[in-house]
């Protein structure tokens, strides 16, 4: 018990026994420490945990490099480089890749390919998609503007050009995907087809219009 | 009050368990200097480890030259930079992340949120990266590439349910003005192409400067460029190994 | 200490003197805390409602979700929990050191300016001045004021501790003394490096999560644990189980907690080693958490019946158990295999509230139930209302956590599957978001009941009434 505190505190109100006893009745001068030992099992468990931590830290430190991002990152770099040079072009592989690329289209055309009535045309069940692949490739390379009839409804909006964003393989992939997704059952598109049309229209910068595309189609 | 048991927090009969000392308590834990030094050492260590060293590692990254001769990451335009301030003050980060996770972690690549995953180099020019921790809405790291249409963004901000039925994003109508058509000779800058059923009769809906800046910023979010080898590599969805 | 009548009386007189010195600063801090609790509650409810009903209050920029949410977080963190926490800290330290609270006038001034700073910061966020750096949304100039005020609190706390009149330093003292060093360093360093030119790019994100996780880890957690270590043995009247466990728990927490924050960035554009350090530190947190849980539980064993009577014990034990739960959940969530699902989902929000609410806030409630009657000389006015406060907040929190944890987990599983359209995920989470709003309503009711109880006590104190009331018992026939 402190001496200095006792000296410094104001003298208690002698007359009010109730008030003086109140703080005593209310509480003990706790808390105090007990001194039970730490169970050995617990100490053992904690050492095991620290051991695991050390192992994990060593195994997944990525050599403390700034360019290693996930477990196994560096070890697979060489394998990745090889895979990159030989991306598959079979219809199945293209459709798988195309499904990923399609995420970029789903903002307007929606995941189910039905579009948004009045704003964004559907891709499901329309001849624009299941018809000649050249038309589709052209739309993707350079975009489309002006009025267009899709599945019996008229739309009038700007479809952006994707030729600058997507590679030949990615365009072929996403087209292969939408031509076979939902109720569509048209054949695959090959990267080579995209490549040749890209060359053919290399100096074009304007978007296509629906009527231009129709006349190109009938001329083919 | 004389009955001590009458108070809920009042004294209870004592029990004497655990008073026997197992080991002598260390003297050092009675000293303020020892405790102060100890606690400061722990927090300074973690500061060095989690703030200073990563900062030093990341700050050494230099912009790189891409195959097409452009420097990456490119500097943002002034308008887009203003748009980022709008993005920050409206708190978009509380629902939208800006990071495509590595090696298809969580399916980020499969979902198409990027053609490759994000790497520290992508953020080197950003004073305040808005990586985010929540995906109530989609990731926006590459929204500019995924949705390059300015009009789409205007419509979506004006009323998200026009472009994305079922969305729970709040409308940002306060970023738009309605201007009476009557008496105007020219079409105002930033006019929004409202679909018939949402248009305001007799009025143009016009994007304010803040809306235009914000959309400019969103369109600048496109970090899908293939980086030169070893330039802080990202993974591309076709190369995922799991 | 002997148990003779005179010793008991002398101890009681010293407690009385200490409480008298703590009266103004501590009551002011706590009353301000309750004000911010109500303020933050209103913001919380608006934010929660907006998530399932986006048209709600959508016409004004200052009420948009992206501003209301950080305003809620900051008023709760820097208003409610920090101010009340400082009140609890000052009182506990004075009691444990057996000295009077020093720098009383300065502390009251700190409280006044603090209120204005939090108000200014909150208005700034709502008006468009938010920094969008999570947990540091206040504009830098507000942060500078708060940082300076923290230094005064730190000075008062250090003075209290070095002047102590006890030979044996009790475990709560370590935590409190640690907190007053940790937090000012954290807050000032965090603000300087993030708002200054110190960090850019992804390094700013690592600094951000080093800071944000540590606000809970080495500011609120030490205060909460100090309170639990104090009140549990105090109320049930027996010593804490084991000094050695206390010691082990304290230093392992100090060692590991402040490395755990980068688990918020797992999988992101952050070097693997930074993620790994966060994961390992999170797992290592099992050590202090299990240690503290055993220590508290073994102290409580055989005395759980007292939960029925003491409001303090009820809230504190609820908080201490939540600490164990939230920490175990946090450690497991840091594992990559779990994190892949839970990251970016409402699961994380549920987890954060389990820490800040079920642990920290409930412990603060419990502490106030003990401290305020001693400072004002008035008893709580209604047992049934205290019970209502406990059950609305307790059940509300359970409902909140269960709903969002399940909803967030489902959300995470769906996000991992690219075949599921995003909009479908949004729609699936809606019922869980409604359940959260319902839980928020329950908790709000509890907060208003609590504010009424505190307000009535302060009113009676100020108008010199209600001195003869007996303390309410929560249950039983006594």
mmCIF file of C-alpha atoms in Angstrom, chain C residues 97-372:
data_model
loop_
_atom_site.group_PDB
_atom_site.id
_atom_site.type_symbol
_atom_site.label_atom_id
_atom_site.label_comp_id
_atom_site.label_asym_id
_atom_site.label_seq_id
_atom_site.Cartn_x
_atom_site.Cartn_y
_atom_site.Cartn_z
ATOM 1 C CA UNK C 97 -0.446 1.742 -10.522
ATOM 2 C CA UNK C 98 -2.276 3.154 -7.503
ATOM 3 C CA UNK C 99 -1.618 6.715 -8.465
ATOM 4 C CA UNK C 100 -3.985 9.430 -9.492
ATOM 5 C CA UNK C 101 -4.509 10.217 -13.156
ATOM 6 C CA UNK C 102 -1.925 12.854 -14.117
ATOM 7 C CA UNK C 103 -2.299 15.745 -16.597
ATOM 8 C CA UNK C 104 -6.021 15.866 -15.961
ATOM 9 C CA UNK C 105 -6.653 19.246 -17.540
ATOM 10 C CA UNK C 106 -4.602 18.396 -20.594
ATOM 11 C CA UNK C 107 -6.500 15.134 -20.953
ATOM 12 C CA UNK C 108 -9.832 16.912 -20.911
ATOM 13 C CA UNK C 109 -8.496 19.326 -23.535
ATOM 14 C CA UNK C 110 -7.336 16.310 -25.559
ATOM 15 C CA UNK C 111 -10.854 14.914 -25.364
ATOM 16 C CA UNK C 112 -12.422 18.155 -26.537
ATOM 17 C CA UNK C 113 -10.054 18.641 -29.478
ATOM 18 C CA UNK C 114 -10.304 14.958 -30.324
ATOM 19 C CA UNK C 115 -14.053 15.254 -30.724
ATOM 20 C CA UNK C 116 -13.640 18.188 -33.074
ATOM 21 C CA UNK C 117 -10.965 16.369 -35.066
ATOM 22 C CA UNK C 118 -13.123 13.275 -35.523
ATOM 23 C CA UNK C 119 -16.065 15.466 -36.476
ATOM 24 C CA UNK C 120 -13.952 17.388 -38.987
ATOM 25 C CA UNK C 121 -12.572 14.172 -40.449
ATOM 26 C CA UNK C 122 -16.029 12.626 -40.771
ATOM 27 C CA UNK C 123 -17.473 15.718 -42.418
ATOM 28 C CA UNK C 124 -14.464 15.773 -44.742
ATOM 29 C CA UNK C 125 -15.101 12.161 -45.776
ATOM 30 C CA UNK C 126 -18.770 12.830 -46.440
ATOM 31 C CA UNK C 127 -17.923 16.003 -48.352
ATOM 32 C CA UNK C 128 -15.485 14.232 -50.659
ATOM 33 C CA UNK C 129 -12.156 14.568 -48.866
ATOM 34 C CA UNK C 130 -11.681 10.856 -48.185
ATOM 35 C CA UNK C 131 -8.295 9.401 -49.061
ATOM 36 C CA UNK C 132 -9.763 5.960 -49.877
ATOM 37 C CA UNK C 133 -6.887 4.387 -47.944
ATOM 38 C CA UNK C 134 -8.691 1.909 -45.724
ATOM 39 C CA UNK C 135 -8.643 2.833 -42.009
ATOM 40 C CA UNK C 136 -6.802 6.074 -42.863
ATOM 41 C CA UNK C 137 -9.575 7.922 -44.698
ATOM 42 C CA UNK C 138 -9.297 11.095 -42.639
ATOM 43 C CA UNK C 139 -7.495 13.864 -44.537
ATOM 44 C CA UNK C 140 -3.827 14.197 -43.523
ATOM 45 C CA UNK C 141 -4.413 17.404 -41.547
ATOM 46 C CA UNK C 142 -6.946 15.668 -39.317
ATOM 47 C CA UNK C 143 -4.509 12.811 -38.869
ATOM 48 C CA UNK C 144 -1.827 15.300 -37.811
ATOM 49 C CA UNK C 145 -4.102 16.621 -35.031
ATOM 50 C CA UNK C 146 -5.014 13.149 -33.814
ATOM 51 C CA UNK C 147 -1.342 12.122 -33.887
ATOM 52 C CA UNK C 148 -0.378 15.079 -31.701
ATOM 53 C CA UNK C 149 -3.197 14.313 -29.245
ATOM 54 C CA UNK C 150 -2.067 10.712 -28.989
ATOM 55 C CA UNK C 151 1.305 11.932 -27.773
ATOM 56 C CA UNK C 152 -0.371 13.676 -24.814
ATOM 57 C CA UNK C 153 -2.268 10.493 -23.941
ATOM 58 C CA UNK C 154 0.989 8.600 -24.206
ATOM 59 C CA UNK C 155 2.684 11.084 -21.849
ATOM 60 C CA UNK C 156 -0.101 10.760 -19.266
ATOM 61 C CA UNK C 157 0.064 7.015 -19.487
ATOM 62 C CA UNK C 158 3.841 6.820 -19.148
ATOM 63 C CA UNK C 159 3.722 9.203 -16.160
ATOM 64 C CA UNK C 160 1.122 7.007 -14.497
ATOM 65 C CA UNK C 161 3.177 3.908 -15.019
ATOM 66 C CA UNK C 162 6.543 5.242 -13.866
ATOM 67 C CA UNK C 163 4.975 6.784 -10.755
ATOM 68 C CA UNK C 164 3.380 3.476 -9.792
ATOM 69 C CA UNK C 165 3.031 2.564 -6.143
ATOM 70 C CA UNK C 166 2.947 -1.188 -6.507
ATOM 71 C CA UNK C 167 5.830 -3.583 -6.486
ATOM 72 C CA UNK C 168 4.430 -6.304 -8.664
ATOM 73 C CA UNK C 169 3.483 -5.288 -12.207
ATOM 74 C CA UNK C 170 0.281 -7.041 -13.205
ATOM 75 C CA UNK C 171 -0.242 -8.406 -16.734
ATOM 76 C CA UNK C 172 -2.805 -5.737 -17.690
ATOM 77 C CA UNK C 173 -0.127 -3.124 -17.157
ATOM 78 C CA UNK C 174 2.101 -4.638 -19.838
ATOM 79 C CA UNK C 175 -0.629 -4.560 -22.416
ATOM 80 C CA UNK C 176 -1.619 -0.986 -21.602
ATOM 81 C CA UNK C 177 1.943 0.230 -21.504
ATOM 82 C CA UNK C 178 2.596 -1.555 -24.805
ATOM 83 C CA UNK C 179 -0.465 -0.036 -26.431
ATOM 84 C CA UNK C 180 0.533 3.540 -25.643
ATOM 85 C CA UNK C 181 3.879 3.012 -27.352
ATOM 86 C CA UNK C 182 2.580 0.942 -30.217
ATOM 87 C CA UNK C 183 -0.267 3.095 -31.333
ATOM 88 C CA UNK C 184 1.386 6.522 -31.611
ATOM 89 C CA UNK C 185 4.258 4.940 -33.536
ATOM 90 C CA UNK C 186 1.850 3.101 -35.770
ATOM 91 C CA UNK C 187 -0.400 6.060 -36.424
ATOM 92 C CA UNK C 188 2.324 8.575 -37.079
ATOM 93 C CA UNK C 189 4.523 6.258 -39.149
ATOM 94 C CA UNK C 190 1.517 4.956 -41.070
ATOM 95 C CA UNK C 191 0.255 8.409 -41.958
ATOM 96 C CA UNK C 192 3.675 9.745 -42.862
ATOM 97 C CA UNK C 193 4.595 6.895 -45.136
ATOM 98 C CA UNK C 194 1.214 6.674 -46.857
ATOM 99 C CA UNK C 195 0.201 10.316 -47.138
ATOM 100 C CA UNK C 196 3.778 11.512 -47.516
ATOM 101 C CA UNK C 197 5.989 10.570 -50.401
ATOM 102 C CA UNK C 198 7.456 7.597 -48.524
ATOM 103 C CA UNK C 199 5.597 4.861 -50.355
ATOM 104 C CA UNK C 200 4.002 4.528 -53.750
ATOM 105 C CA UNK C 201 2.746 1.690 -55.873
ATOM 106 C CA UNK C 202 2.043 -1.608 -54.195
ATOM 107 C CA UNK C 203 4.354 -0.731 -51.284
ATOM 108 C CA UNK C 204 1.654 1.667 -50.193
ATOM 109 C CA UNK C 205 -0.760 -1.245 -50.029
ATOM 110 C CA UNK C 206 1.579 -3.247 -47.796
ATOM 111 C CA UNK C 207 2.032 -0.170 -45.566
ATOM 112 C CA UNK C 208 -1.743 0.262 -45.517
ATOM 113 C CA UNK C 209 -2.363 -3.266 -44.270
ATOM 114 C CA UNK C 210 0.535 -3.192 -41.870
ATOM 115 C CA UNK C 211 -1.212 -0.179 -40.351
ATOM 116 C CA UNK C 212 -4.848 -1.243 -40.566
ATOM 117 C CA UNK C 213 -4.352 -4.703 -39.148
ATOM 118 C CA UNK C 214 -2.236 -3.333 -36.330
ATOM 119 C CA UNK C 215 -4.897 -0.847 -35.237
ATOM 120 C CA UNK C 216 -6.845 -3.864 -34.095
ATOM 121 C CA UNK C 217 -3.785 -5.934 -33.232
ATOM 122 C CA UNK C 218 -1.663 -3.629 -31.128
ATOM 123 C CA UNK C 219 -4.061 -0.877 -30.092
ATOM 124 C CA UNK C 220 -7.548 -2.246 -29.432
ATOM 125 C CA UNK C 221 -6.505 -5.819 -28.651
ATOM 126 C CA UNK C 222 -4.085 -4.838 -25.859
ATOM 127 C CA UNK C 223 -6.701 -2.563 -24.291
ATOM 128 C CA UNK C 224 -9.357 -5.255 -24.594
ATOM 129 C CA UNK C 225 -7.101 -7.950 -23.156
ATOM 130 C CA UNK C 226 -5.920 -5.666 -20.346
ATOM 131 C CA UNK C 227 -9.552 -5.044 -19.412
ATOM 132 C CA UNK C 228 -10.381 -8.750 -19.541
ATOM 133 C CA UNK C 229 -7.306 -9.602 -17.460
ATOM 134 C CA UNK C 230 -8.390 -6.995 -14.940
ATOM 135 C CA UNK C 231 -12.102 -7.487 -14.672
ATOM 136 C CA UNK C 232 -12.405 -11.269 -14.779
ATOM 137 C CA UNK C 233 -10.339 -11.934 -11.629
ATOM 138 C CA UNK C 234 -11.643 -8.764 -10.046
ATOM 139 C CA UNK C 235 -15.303 -9.598 -10.367
ATOM 140 C CA UNK C 236 -15.116 -13.286 -9.531
ATOM 141 C CA UNK C 237 -12.619 -12.678 -6.725
ATOM 142 C CA UNK C 238 -9.794 -15.055 -7.448
ATOM 143 C CA UNK C 239 -6.301 -14.643 -8.894
ATOM 144 C CA UNK C 240 -5.604 -15.001 -12.593
ATOM 145 C CA UNK C 241 -4.707 -18.600 -13.373
ATOM 146 C CA UNK C 242 -1.056 -18.378 -14.376
ATOM 147 C CA UNK C 243 1.475 -15.578 -14.457
ATOM 148 C CA UNK C 244 3.612 -17.600 -16.865
ATOM 149 C CA UNK C 245 0.827 -17.926 -19.387
ATOM 150 C CA UNK C 246 0.245 -14.175 -19.093
ATOM 151 C CA UNK C 247 3.898 -13.557 -19.824
ATOM 152 C CA UNK C 248 4.050 -15.958 -22.758
ATOM 153 C CA UNK C 249 0.823 -14.559 -24.205
ATOM 154 C CA UNK C 250 2.000 -10.979 -24.011
ATOM 155 C CA UNK C 251 5.365 -11.375 -25.668
ATOM 156 C CA UNK C 252 4.212 -13.727 -28.392
ATOM 157 C CA UNK C 253 1.441 -11.278 -29.254
ATOM 158 C CA UNK C 254 4.003 -8.476 -29.365
ATOM 159 C CA UNK C 255 6.236 -10.570 -31.565
ATOM 160 C CA UNK C 256 3.735 -11.949 -34.077
ATOM 161 C CA UNK C 257 0.676 -9.746 -34.346
ATOM 162 C CA UNK C 258 2.303 -6.843 -36.134
ATOM 163 C CA UNK C 259 3.592 -9.035 -38.976
ATOM 164 C CA UNK C 260 0.199 -10.483 -39.862
ATOM 165 C CA UNK C 261 -1.379 -7.604 -41.812
ATOM 166 C CA UNK C 262 -0.177 -8.558 -45.286
ATOM 167 C CA UNK C 263 -2.531 -11.545 -45.310
ATOM 168 C CA UNK C 264 -5.013 -8.995 -46.699
ATOM 169 C CA UNK C 265 -3.053 -9.045 -49.956
ATOM 170 C CA UNK C 266 -2.663 -12.768 -50.588
ATOM 171 C CA UNK C 267 -2.613 -13.606 -54.277
ATOM 172 C CA UNK C 268 -2.221 -9.964 -55.240
ATOM 173 C CA UNK C 269 0.575 -8.119 -57.034
ATOM 174 C CA UNK C 270 2.802 -8.391 -53.969
ATOM 175 C CA UNK C 271 6.048 -10.368 -53.777
ATOM 176 C CA UNK C 272 5.435 -13.899 -52.490
ATOM 177 C CA UNK C 273 7.638 -13.420 -49.442
ATOM 178 C CA UNK C 274 5.528 -10.523 -48.147
ATOM 179 C CA UNK C 275 2.405 -12.697 -48.384
ATOM 180 C CA UNK C 276 4.197 -15.639 -46.776
ATOM 181 C CA UNK C 277 5.371 -13.554 -43.809
ATOM 182 C CA UNK C 278 1.760 -12.470 -43.217
ATOM 183 C CA UNK C 279 0.508 -16.062 -43.412
ATOM 184 C CA UNK C 280 3.132 -17.412 -41.017
ATOM 185 C CA UNK C 281 2.614 -14.595 -38.510
ATOM 186 C CA UNK C 282 -1.151 -15.179 -38.625
ATOM 187 C CA UNK C 283 -0.677 -18.863 -37.864
ATOM 188 C CA UNK C 284 1.781 -18.056 -35.091
ATOM 189 C CA UNK C 285 -1.006 -16.018 -33.475
ATOM 190 C CA UNK C 286 -2.373 -19.359 -32.293
ATOM 191 C CA UNK C 287 0.259 -19.196 -29.557
ATOM 192 C CA UNK C 288 -0.829 -16.004 -27.759
ATOM 193 C CA UNK C 289 -4.489 -16.716 -28.449
ATOM 194 C CA UNK C 290 -4.527 -20.237 -27.010
ATOM 195 C CA UNK C 291 -2.405 -19.031 -24.117
ATOM 196 C CA UNK C 292 -4.762 -16.201 -23.231
ATOM 197 C CA UNK C 293 -7.836 -18.386 -23.756
ATOM 198 C CA UNK C 294 -6.523 -21.018 -21.339
ATOM 199 C CA UNK C 295 -5.544 -18.386 -18.821
ATOM 200 C CA UNK C 296 -8.961 -16.730 -18.861
ATOM 201 C CA UNK C 297 -10.892 -19.956 -18.974
ATOM 202 C CA UNK C 298 -9.004 -21.552 -16.093
ATOM 203 C CA UNK C 299 -9.610 -18.415 -14.055
ATOM 204 C CA UNK C 300 -13.331 -18.543 -14.816
ATOM 205 C CA UNK C 301 -13.790 -22.258 -14.248
ATOM 206 C CA UNK C 302 -16.257 -22.873 -11.460
ATOM 207 C CA UNK C 303 -17.461 -19.291 -11.513
ATOM 208 C CA UNK C 304 -19.560 -19.181 -14.655
ATOM 209 C CA UNK C 305 -22.699 -18.832 -12.534
ATOM 210 C CA UNK C 306 -21.604 -15.259 -11.778
ATOM 211 C CA UNK C 307 -22.324 -14.360 -15.387
ATOM 212 C CA UNK C 308 -25.923 -14.312 -14.310
ATOM 213 C CA UNK C 309 -25.457 -11.389 -11.954
ATOM 214 C CA UNK C 310 -22.667 -9.148 -13.131
ATOM 215 C CA UNK C 311 -23.204 -7.038 -16.249
ATOM 216 C CA UNK C 312 -19.461 -6.417 -16.393
ATOM 217 C CA UNK C 313 -18.647 -10.090 -16.401
ATOM 218 C CA UNK C 314 -21.247 -10.912 -19.012
ATOM 219 C CA UNK C 315 -19.936 -8.463 -21.547
ATOM 220 C CA UNK C 316 -16.268 -9.107 -20.771
ATOM 221 C CA UNK C 317 -16.586 -12.881 -21.006
ATOM 222 C CA UNK C 318 -18.549 -12.559 -24.248
ATOM 223 C CA UNK C 319 -15.716 -10.351 -25.531
ATOM 224 C CA UNK C 320 -12.933 -12.642 -24.340
ATOM 225 C CA UNK C 321 -14.560 -15.666 -25.975
ATOM 226 C CA UNK C 322 -15.009 -13.685 -29.174
ATOM 227 C CA UNK C 323 -11.316 -12.821 -29.071
ATOM 228 C CA UNK C 324 -10.476 -16.508 -29.177
ATOM 229 C CA UNK C 325 -12.979 -17.136 -31.930
ATOM 230 C CA UNK C 326 -11.974 -14.197 -34.111
ATOM 231 C CA UNK C 327 -8.290 -14.981 -33.757
ATOM 232 C CA UNK C 328 -8.655 -18.635 -34.629
ATOM 233 C CA UNK C 329 -10.819 -17.647 -37.590
ATOM 234 C CA UNK C 330 -8.232 -15.067 -38.635
ATOM 235 C CA UNK C 331 -5.350 -17.526 -38.489
ATOM 236 C CA UNK C 332 -7.200 -20.058 -40.606
ATOM 237 C CA UNK C 333 -8.421 -17.426 -43.062
ATOM 238 C CA UNK C 334 -4.814 -16.449 -43.748
ATOM 239 C CA UNK C 335 -4.115 -19.898 -45.229
ATOM 240 C CA UNK C 336 -4.021 -19.654 -49.018
ATOM 241 C CA UNK C 337 -6.543 -22.428 -49.488
ATOM 242 C CA UNK C 338 -9.139 -20.635 -47.334
ATOM 243 C CA UNK C 339 -8.188 -17.138 -48.414
ATOM 244 C CA UNK C 340 -8.765 -17.984 -52.067
ATOM 245 C CA UNK C 341 -12.458 -18.300 -51.261
ATOM 246 C CA UNK C 342 -12.926 -15.649 -48.607
ATOM 247 C CA UNK C 343 -10.852 -12.764 -49.954
ATOM 248 C CA UNK C 344 -12.928 -9.950 -51.515
ATOM 249 C CA UNK C 345 -16.163 -11.241 -49.960
ATOM 250 C CA UNK C 346 -18.547 -10.305 -47.142
ATOM 251 C CA UNK C 347 -16.903 -13.067 -45.101
ATOM 252 C CA UNK C 348 -14.097 -10.620 -44.363
ATOM 253 C CA UNK C 349 -16.580 -7.970 -43.226
ATOM 254 C CA UNK C 350 -18.121 -10.461 -40.802
ATOM 255 C CA UNK C 351 -14.650 -11.297 -39.524
ATOM 256 C CA UNK C 352 -13.739 -7.646 -38.995
ATOM 257 C CA UNK C 353 -16.906 -7.086 -36.966
ATOM 258 C CA UNK C 354 -16.235 -10.173 -34.886
ATOM 259 C CA UNK C 355 -12.970 -8.482 -33.900
ATOM 260 C CA UNK C 356 -14.040 -4.870 -33.552
ATOM 261 C CA UNK C 357 -17.504 -5.532 -32.187
ATOM 262 C CA UNK C 358 -17.882 -8.933 -30.551
ATOM 263 C CA UNK C 359 -14.466 -8.574 -28.926
ATOM 264 C CA UNK C 360 -13.469 -4.923 -28.569
ATOM 265 C CA UNK C 361 -16.846 -3.215 -28.299
ATOM 266 C CA UNK C 362 -18.328 -5.793 -25.929
ATOM 267 C CA UNK C 363 -15.281 -5.543 -23.658
ATOM 268 C CA UNK C 364 -15.610 -1.762 -23.688
ATOM 269 C CA UNK C 365 -19.302 -2.046 -22.760
ATOM 270 C CA UNK C 366 -18.391 -4.367 -19.889
ATOM 271 C CA UNK C 367 -15.665 -2.037 -18.675
ATOM 272 C CA UNK C 368 -17.999 0.943 -18.716
ATOM 273 C CA UNK C 369 -20.576 -0.980 -16.694
ATOM 274 C CA UNK C 370 -17.911 -1.334 -14.025
ATOM 275 C CA UNK C 371 -16.136 2.003 -14.227
ATOM 276 C CA UNK C 372 -18.917 4.551 -14.637
#
